[in-house]
mmCIF file of C-alpha atoms in Angstrom:
data_model
loop_
_atom_site.group_PDB
_atom_site.id
_atom_site.type_symbol
_atom_site.label_atom_id
_atom_site.label_comp_id
_atom_site.label_asym_id
_atom_site.label_seq_id
_atom_site.Cartn_x
_atom_site.Cartn_y
_atom_site.Cartn_z
ATOM 1 C CA GLN A 14 -6.210 27.540 -17.065
ATOM 2 C CA GLU A 15 -5.835 28.801 -20.817
ATOM 3 C CA GLY A 16 -4.896 26.690 -23.050
ATOM 4 C CA ARG A 17 -5.392 23.560 -20.832
ATOM 5 C CA PRO A 18 -7.264 20.438 -22.942
ATOM 6 C CA ASP A 19 -10.979 20.792 -22.486
ATOM 7 C CA PHE A 20 -11.069 18.157 -19.630
ATOM 8 C CA LEU A 21 -8.245 19.273 -17.616
ATOM 9 C CA ARG A 22 -11.047 22.693 -17.366
ATOM 10 C CA ALA A 23 -13.643 21.320 -16.098
ATOM 11 C CA VAL A 24 -14.806 20.883 -11.944
ATOM 12 C CA THR A 25 -12.443 17.756 -10.751
ATOM 13 C CA PRO A 26 -14.214 15.159 -11.929
ATOM 14 C CA VAL A 27 -16.505 11.542 -10.688
ATOM 15 C CA ASN A 28 -15.609 9.208 -13.758
ATOM 16 C CA LEU A 29 -12.830 9.653 -15.942
ATOM 17 C CA THR A 30 -12.537 10.054 -19.703
ATOM 18 C CA LYS A 31 -10.594 8.326 -22.146
ATOM 19 C CA GLU A 32 -8.059 11.220 -22.235
ATOM 20 C CA GLN A 33 -8.577 11.865 -18.159
ATOM 21 C CA ASP A 34 -7.080 8.326 -18.108
ATOM 22 C CA GLU A 35 -4.394 8.081 -20.763
ATOM 23 C CA GLN A 36 -3.465 12.163 -18.777
ATOM 24 C CA LEU A 37 -3.452 10.148 -15.350
ATOM 25 C CA LEU A 38 -0.679 7.868 -16.701
ATOM 26 C CA ARG A 39 1.216 10.667 -18.594
ATOM 27 C CA ASN A 40 1.308 12.403 -15.345
ATOM 28 C CA GLY A 41 3.496 9.332 -13.408
ATOM 29 C CA TYR A 42 0.458 7.890 -11.700
ATOM 30 C CA GLN A 43 -0.280 4.298 -12.586
ATOM 31 C CA ALA A 44 -4.293 4.896 -12.662
ATOM 32 C CA ILE A 45 -6.134 1.845 -12.289
ATOM 33 C CA PRO A 46 -10.181 1.637 -11.829
ATOM 34 C CA VAL A 47 -11.773 1.013 -8.316
ATOM 35 C CA CYS A 48 -15.568 -0.516 -7.887
ATOM 36 C CA GLY A 49 -16.007 1.347 -4.304
ATOM 37 C CA LYS A 50 -12.546 2.270 -2.613
ATOM 38 C CA ALA A 51 -10.500 -0.910 -4.051
ATOM 39 C CA PRO A 52 -10.364 -2.390 -7.535
ATOM 40 C CA LYS A 53 -11.323 -5.870 -7.994
ATOM 41 C CA LEU A 54 -9.669 -7.134 -10.768
ATOM 42 C CA PRO A 55 -6.896 -9.478 -11.265
ATOM 43 C CA GLU A 56 -2.918 -9.066 -11.015
ATOM 44 C CA TRP A 57 -3.442 -5.358 -10.632
ATOM 45 C CA GLU A 58 -0.945 -4.819 -8.482
ATOM 46 C CA LYS A 59 2.472 -6.146 -10.889
ATOM 47 C CA GLY A 60 3.538 -4.872 -14.258
ATOM 48 C CA LYS A 61 3.785 -2.053 -16.524
ATOM 49 C CA ILE A 62 -0.341 -0.082 -16.365
ATOM 50 C CA THR A 63 -0.372 1.063 -20.455
ATOM 51 C CA PRO A 64 -3.254 3.178 -22.220
ATOM 52 C CA GLU A 65 -4.139 -0.543 -23.461
ATOM 53 C CA ARG A 66 -4.765 -1.727 -20.374
ATOM 54 C CA LEU A 67 -5.947 0.154 -18.729
ATOM 55 C CA ALA A 68 -8.367 1.257 -21.361
ATOM 56 C CA ASN A 69 -9.224 -3.001 -21.531
ATOM 57 C CA TRP A 70 -9.931 -2.773 -17.172
ATOM 58 C CA ARG A 71 -13.086 0.061 -18.193
ATOM 59 C CA ALA A 72 -14.420 -2.354 -20.699
ATOM 60 C CA GLY A 73 -14.887 -5.655 -19.105
ATOM 61 C CA LYS A 74 -15.361 -4.165 -15.844
ATOM 62 C CA PRO A 75 -18.507 -1.149 -15.888
ATOM 63 C CA ASP A 76 -19.088 -1.291 -12.504
ATOM 64 C CA HIS A 77 -15.080 0.093 -11.724
ATOM 65 C CA VAL A 78 -16.336 3.722 -12.474
ATOM 66 C CA SER A 79 -13.880 4.883 -9.768
ATOM 67 C CA THR A 80 -10.541 6.204 -10.197
ATOM 68 C CA GLY A 81 -7.840 4.832 -8.331
ATOM 69 C CA ALA A 82 -3.733 4.515 -8.045
ATOM 70 C CA ARG A 83 -0.971 2.262 -7.110
ATOM 71 C CA THR A 84 1.236 3.084 -3.983
ATOM 72 C CA GLY A 85 4.700 2.157 -2.463
ATOM 73 C CA ASN A 86 7.350 0.843 -5.023
ATOM 74 C CA ALA A 87 4.625 -0.728 -6.857
ATOM 75 C CA ASP A 88 5.640 -2.139 -10.547
ATOM 76 C CA GLY A 89 6.411 -0.337 -12.945
ATOM 77 C CA ALA A 90 7.408 2.706 -11.545
ATOM 78 C CA VAL A 91 10.180 5.141 -12.561
ATOM 79 C CA PRO A 92 13.635 4.666 -10.582
ATOM 80 C CA GLU A 93 14.437 9.030 -10.679
ATOM 81 C CA ILE A 94 10.764 9.798 -10.022
ATOM 82 C CA GLY A 95 9.832 7.341 -6.916
ATOM 83 C CA THR A 96 6.184 6.040 -6.844
ATOM 84 C CA LEU A 97 2.971 7.720 -4.359
ATOM 85 C CA PHE A 98 3.234 7.962 -1.138
ATOM 86 C CA VAL A 99 0.075 9.125 0.789
ATOM 87 C CA LEU A 100 -0.930 10.216 4.746
ATOM 88 C CA ASP A 101 -4.755 9.280 4.592
ATOM 89 C CA LEU A 102 -5.779 12.112 7.680
ATOM 90 C CA ASP A 103 -9.009 10.104 9.693
ATOM 91 C CA LEU A 104 -9.926 12.578 12.182
ATOM 92 C CA SER A 105 -13.364 14.162 12.196
ATOM 93 C CA ASP A 106 -12.144 17.100 14.699
ATOM 94 C CA GLU A 107 -10.486 19.565 12.806
ATOM 95 C CA VAL A 108 -8.848 21.056 16.090
ATOM 96 C CA ASP A 109 -7.504 17.925 15.119
ATOM 97 C CA LEU A 110 -7.322 17.753 11.651
ATOM 98 C CA MET A 111 -5.507 21.046 11.510
ATOM 99 C CA GLY A 112 -3.114 19.800 13.979
ATOM 100 C CA ALA A 113 -1.765 16.771 11.929
ATOM 101 C CA GLU A 114 -1.895 18.665 9.173
ATOM 102 C CA THR A 115 0.437 21.149 10.631
ATOM 103 C CA LEU A 116 2.869 18.357 11.210
ATOM 104 C CA ALA A 117 2.762 17.327 8.145
ATOM 105 C CA VAL A 118 3.278 20.288 6.205
ATOM 106 C CA GLU A 119 6.432 21.105 9.090
ATOM 107 C CA ILE A 120 8.883 17.494 8.338
ATOM 108 C CA LEU A 121 7.111 16.396 5.359
ATOM 109 C CA LYS A 122 6.585 20.058 2.730
ATOM 110 C CA LYS A 123 3.414 21.510 1.667
ATOM 111 C CA THR A 124 1.849 19.191 -1.252
ATOM 112 C CA PRO A 125 0.026 20.889 -3.407
ATOM 113 C CA LEU A 126 -2.201 17.697 -3.646
ATOM 114 C CA ARG A 127 -5.255 17.212 -0.881
ATOM 115 C CA ARG A 128 -7.861 15.127 -1.381
ATOM 116 C CA VAL A 129 -11.355 15.975 0.670
ATOM 117 C CA ARG A 130 -14.109 13.380 1.862
ATOM 118 C CA MET A 131 -17.162 13.357 4.515
ATOM 119 C CA LYS A 132 -14.256 13.854 7.301
ATOM 120 C CA GLY A 133 -9.579 14.328 7.467
ATOM 121 C CA CYS A 134 -7.784 14.891 4.036
ATOM 122 C CA ALA A 135 -5.212 12.779 2.139
ATOM 123 C CA LEU A 136 -2.017 14.276 1.370
ATOM 124 C CA PHE A 137 0.126 12.643 -1.370
ATOM 125 C CA TYR A 138 3.487 12.610 -1.454
ATOM 126 C CA LYS A 139 6.507 10.818 -4.245
ATOM 127 C CA LYS A 140 8.657 8.323 -1.932
ATOM 128 C CA ARG A 141 11.896 6.065 -2.839
ATOM 129 C CA GLY A 142 13.453 3.735 -1.192
ATOM 130 C CA ASN A 143 12.458 0.552 0.599
ATOM 131 C CA PRO A 144 9.154 -1.235 0.027
ATOM 132 C CA SER A 145 6.949 -0.385 3.133
ATOM 133 C CA VAL A 146 3.563 -1.756 3.891
ATOM 134 C CA LYS A 147 0.921 0.338 4.859
ATOM 135 C CA ARG A 148 0.305 1.216 8.419
ATOM 136 C CA ILE A 149 -2.720 2.495 10.514
ATOM 137 C CA ILE A 150 -1.666 4.527 13.383
ATOM 138 C CA SER A 151 -5.317 4.098 16.035
ATOM 139 C CA LEU A 152 -5.770 7.101 18.133
ATOM 140 C CA GLY A 153 -8.810 6.280 19.738
ATOM 141 C CA ASP A 154 -12.163 8.153 19.379
ATOM 142 C CA ILE A 155 -10.103 10.806 17.574
ATOM 143 C CA GLY A 156 -9.794 8.610 14.697
ATOM 144 C CA GLN A 157 -6.608 7.291 12.727
ATOM 145 C CA ILE A 158 -3.989 8.094 10.388
ATOM 146 C CA GLU A 159 -3.195 5.681 7.373
ATOM 147 C CA LEU A 160 0.570 5.744 5.859
ATOM 148 C CA PHE A 161 -0.161 4.559 2.799
ATOM 149 C CA GLY A 162 2.697 1.241 1.851
ATOM 150 C CA ARG A 163 2.190 -1.121 -1.423
ATOM 151 C CA GLY A 164 -0.905 -0.811 -2.278
ATOM 152 C CA GLN A 165 -3.328 1.880 -3.838
ATOM 153 C CA VAL A 166 -5.522 5.086 -3.173
ATOM 154 C CA VAL A 167 -8.446 6.308 -4.716
ATOM 155 C CA LEU A 168 -8.347 9.521 -6.946
ATOM 156 C CA PHE A 169 -11.423 10.841 -8.085
ATOM 157 C CA GLY A 170 -14.845 9.296 -7.264
ATOM 158 C CA GLU A 171 -17.069 8.960 -4.984
ATOM 159 C CA HIS A 172 -16.791 7.461 -2.221
ATOM 160 C CA PRO A 173 -19.127 4.829 -1.726
ATOM 161 C CA ASP A 174 -20.026 5.226 2.140
ATOM 162 C CA ALA A 175 -20.363 8.912 2.184
ATOM 163 C CA HIS A 176 -22.247 8.816 -1.243
ATOM 164 C CA GLN A 177 -20.080 11.988 -2.435
ATOM 165 C CA PRO A 178 -17.277 12.939 -4.991
ATOM 166 C CA TYR A 179 -13.787 13.147 -3.717
ATOM 167 C CA ARG A 180 -12.817 16.530 -3.856
ATOM 168 C CA TRP A 181 -9.071 18.371 -4.228
ATOM 169 C CA THR A 182 -8.398 21.829 -2.698
ATOM 170 C CA GLY A 183 -5.580 22.093 -2.995
ATOM 171 C CA ASP A 184 -3.242 23.584 -5.643
ATOM 172 C CA GLY A 185 -4.320 21.271 -7.868
ATOM 173 C CA ASN A 186 -5.733 17.323 -8.982
ATOM 174 C CA PRO A 187 -3.731 14.535 -10.303
ATOM 175 C CA LEU A 188 -5.229 14.988 -13.265
ATOM 176 C CA THR A 189 -2.631 18.441 -13.836
ATOM 177 C CA VAL A 190 -0.146 17.816 -11.207
ATOM 178 C CA PRO A 191 2.208 15.442 -12.399
ATOM 179 C CA LEU A 192 3.475 12.980 -9.448
ATOM 180 C CA SER A 193 7.135 14.313 -10.349
ATOM 181 C CA SER A 194 5.812 17.666 -9.199
ATOM 182 C CA LEU A 195 5.290 16.115 -5.975
ATOM 183 C CA PRO A 196 7.455 16.753 -2.310
ATOM 184 C CA GLU A 197 9.539 13.703 -2.174
ATOM 185 C CA ILE A 198 9.924 12.386 1.656
ATOM 186 C CA THR A 199 11.652 9.341 2.670
ATOM 187 C CA ASP A 200 11.590 6.365 5.108
ATOM 188 C CA VAL A 201 13.547 9.147 8.054
ATOM 189 C CA GLN A 202 10.459 11.722 7.685
ATOM 190 C CA VAL A 203 7.696 8.392 7.583
ATOM 191 C CA GLN A 204 9.783 7.565 10.915
ATOM 192 C CA GLN A 205 9.752 11.732 12.259
ATOM 193 C CA TYR A 206 6.168 12.112 11.878
ATOM 194 C CA GLU A 207 4.696 8.917 13.377
ATOM 195 C CA ARG A 208 6.810 9.330 16.518
ATOM 196 C CA ARG A 209 5.498 13.458 16.425
ATOM 197 C CA ILE A 210 2.287 12.219 15.657
ATOM 198 C CA ARG A 211 1.661 9.582 18.622
ATOM 199 C CA GLU A 212 3.502 12.217 21.064
ATOM 200 C CA MET A 213 1.244 14.844 20.033
ATOM 201 C CA PHE A 214 -1.773 12.722 20.558
ATOM 202 C CA ASP A 215 -1.082 10.834 23.501
ATOM 203 C CA ALA A 216 -0.038 14.340 25.200
ATOM 204 C CA SER A 217 -3.537 16.120 24.191
ATOM 205 C CA ARG A 218 -5.558 12.509 25.981
ATOM 206 C CA LYS A 219 -3.604 13.605 29.075
ATOM 207 C CA PRO A 220 -6.136 14.432 31.716
ATOM 208 C CA GLU A 221 -5.338 17.494 33.808
ATOM 209 C CA LEU A 222 -4.249 17.439 37.182
ATOM 210 C CA SER A 223 -5.140 19.028 40.139
ATOM 211 C CA PRO A 224 -2.763 21.317 41.867
ATOM 212 C CA ARG A 225 -2.181 18.467 44.398
ATOM 213 C CA GLU A 226 -2.104 15.777 41.714
ATOM 214 C CA ALA A 227 0.499 17.992 40.120
ATOM 215 C CA MET A 228 2.379 18.406 43.747
ATOM 216 C CA THR A 229 2.118 14.660 44.151
ATOM 217 C CA ALA A 230 3.419 13.174 40.404
ATOM 218 C CA SER A 231 6.517 16.266 40.353
ATOM 219 C CA ILE A 232 8.229 14.141 43.430
ATOM 220 C CA SER A 233 7.342 10.373 42.867
ATOM 221 C CA PRO A 234 9.568 9.953 40.906
ATOM 222 C CA ARG A 235 12.276 11.621 43.590
ATOM 223 C CA THR A 236 10.428 9.253 46.581
ATOM 224 C CA ASN A 237 12.351 9.202 49.352
ATOM 225 C CA GLN A 238 15.722 11.342 47.966
ATOM 226 C CA PRO A 239 17.024 14.980 49.459
ATOM 227 C CA ILE A 240 14.408 17.579 48.308
ATOM 228 C CA THR A 241 16.809 20.294 46.272
ATOM 229 C CA LEU A 242 16.124 23.812 46.611
ATOM 230 C CA ASP A 243 14.600 23.209 42.862
ATOM 231 C CA ASN A 244 12.506 20.711 43.859
ATOM 232 C CA LEU A 245 10.985 23.068 47.032
ATOM 233 C CA LEU A 246 10.674 25.399 44.059
ATOM 234 C CA ASP A 247 9.015 23.344 41.731
ATOM 235 C CA LEU A 248 6.222 21.756 44.159
ATOM 236 C CA LEU A 249 5.609 25.680 45.122
ATOM 237 C CA ALA A 250 4.747 26.997 41.852
ATOM 238 C CA HIS A 251 2.000 24.537 42.133
ATOM 239 C CA ILE A 252 0.171 26.055 45.278
ATOM 240 C CA ASP A 253 -2.307 28.878 44.046
ATOM 241 C CA PRO A 254 -0.602 31.775 45.566
ATOM 242 C CA THR A 255 -4.368 32.794 46.880
ATOM 243 C CA MET A 256 -5.096 29.979 48.311
ATOM 244 C CA LYS A 257 -9.129 30.736 48.017
ATOM 245 C CA GLY A 258 -9.420 29.500 51.817
ATOM 246 C CA GLU A 259 -7.966 26.555 51.522
ATOM 247 C CA TYR A 260 -4.669 25.476 53.842
ATOM 248 C CA ALA A 261 -4.591 21.700 53.032
ATOM 249 C CA PRO A 262 -1.591 22.107 50.177
ATOM 250 C CA TRP A 263 1.046 23.488 52.672
ATOM 251 C CA CYS A 264 -0.114 21.225 54.950
ATOM 252 C CA GLY A 265 1.248 18.519 52.620
ATOM 253 C CA ILE A 266 4.105 21.071 51.337
ATOM 254 C CA THR A 267 5.380 20.639 54.683
ATOM 255 C CA LYS A 268 4.704 16.587 55.595
ATOM 256 C CA LEU A 269 7.056 16.291 52.201
ATOM 257 C CA ILE A 270 9.879 18.825 53.646
#
């Protein structure tokens, strides 16, 4: 970190200074003041954000102490770079989170920007292409995954529910990593991730079948059709070879044949 201005050497800040606001803009992020998790500013989503406009917002809204950034095909974006896209993994279980994040690395590539809070994490990318709306993948008791479209995301500040500051655990934060340095993703990749993540967690939530249930399930699509050798071998594969004193499964196989 030698050679960096003092305001970039410090630990991840909560409330940004004027210099840090301007650094965010230089790095390509469309910074906006935020109250809690959202801005309460007139027409914050419209027009270009300049240092003067950002400073006026700060002065007029002293309760907007946190800092966010526009996402998803926002006004004032540089077409050659794209705009910010965020994948928010709101999952409390560490194993589930690891699986969802590993899949993101596989499909969307590894990003240097990883923001964490009380649970889960958010992964930051850049995206060009058609405008998109925010989508939520509901996973029931497991949690949910948000794909940020046109809107905003908090970068620095304190989470209003957890009362803890947002932290960055990747290779930097938006003050040190420009938007242009983030991996670029496409609509096709986003759709692929959404499909694969649903498949992953749908499979994990299916109850484990008993040997008898597995045996029945393996032939149910083929009811009233001839049993082939492959069918028979598949059925036999579900039988415990030790039998453990239970012969009912063999009786079932005999009836099916």
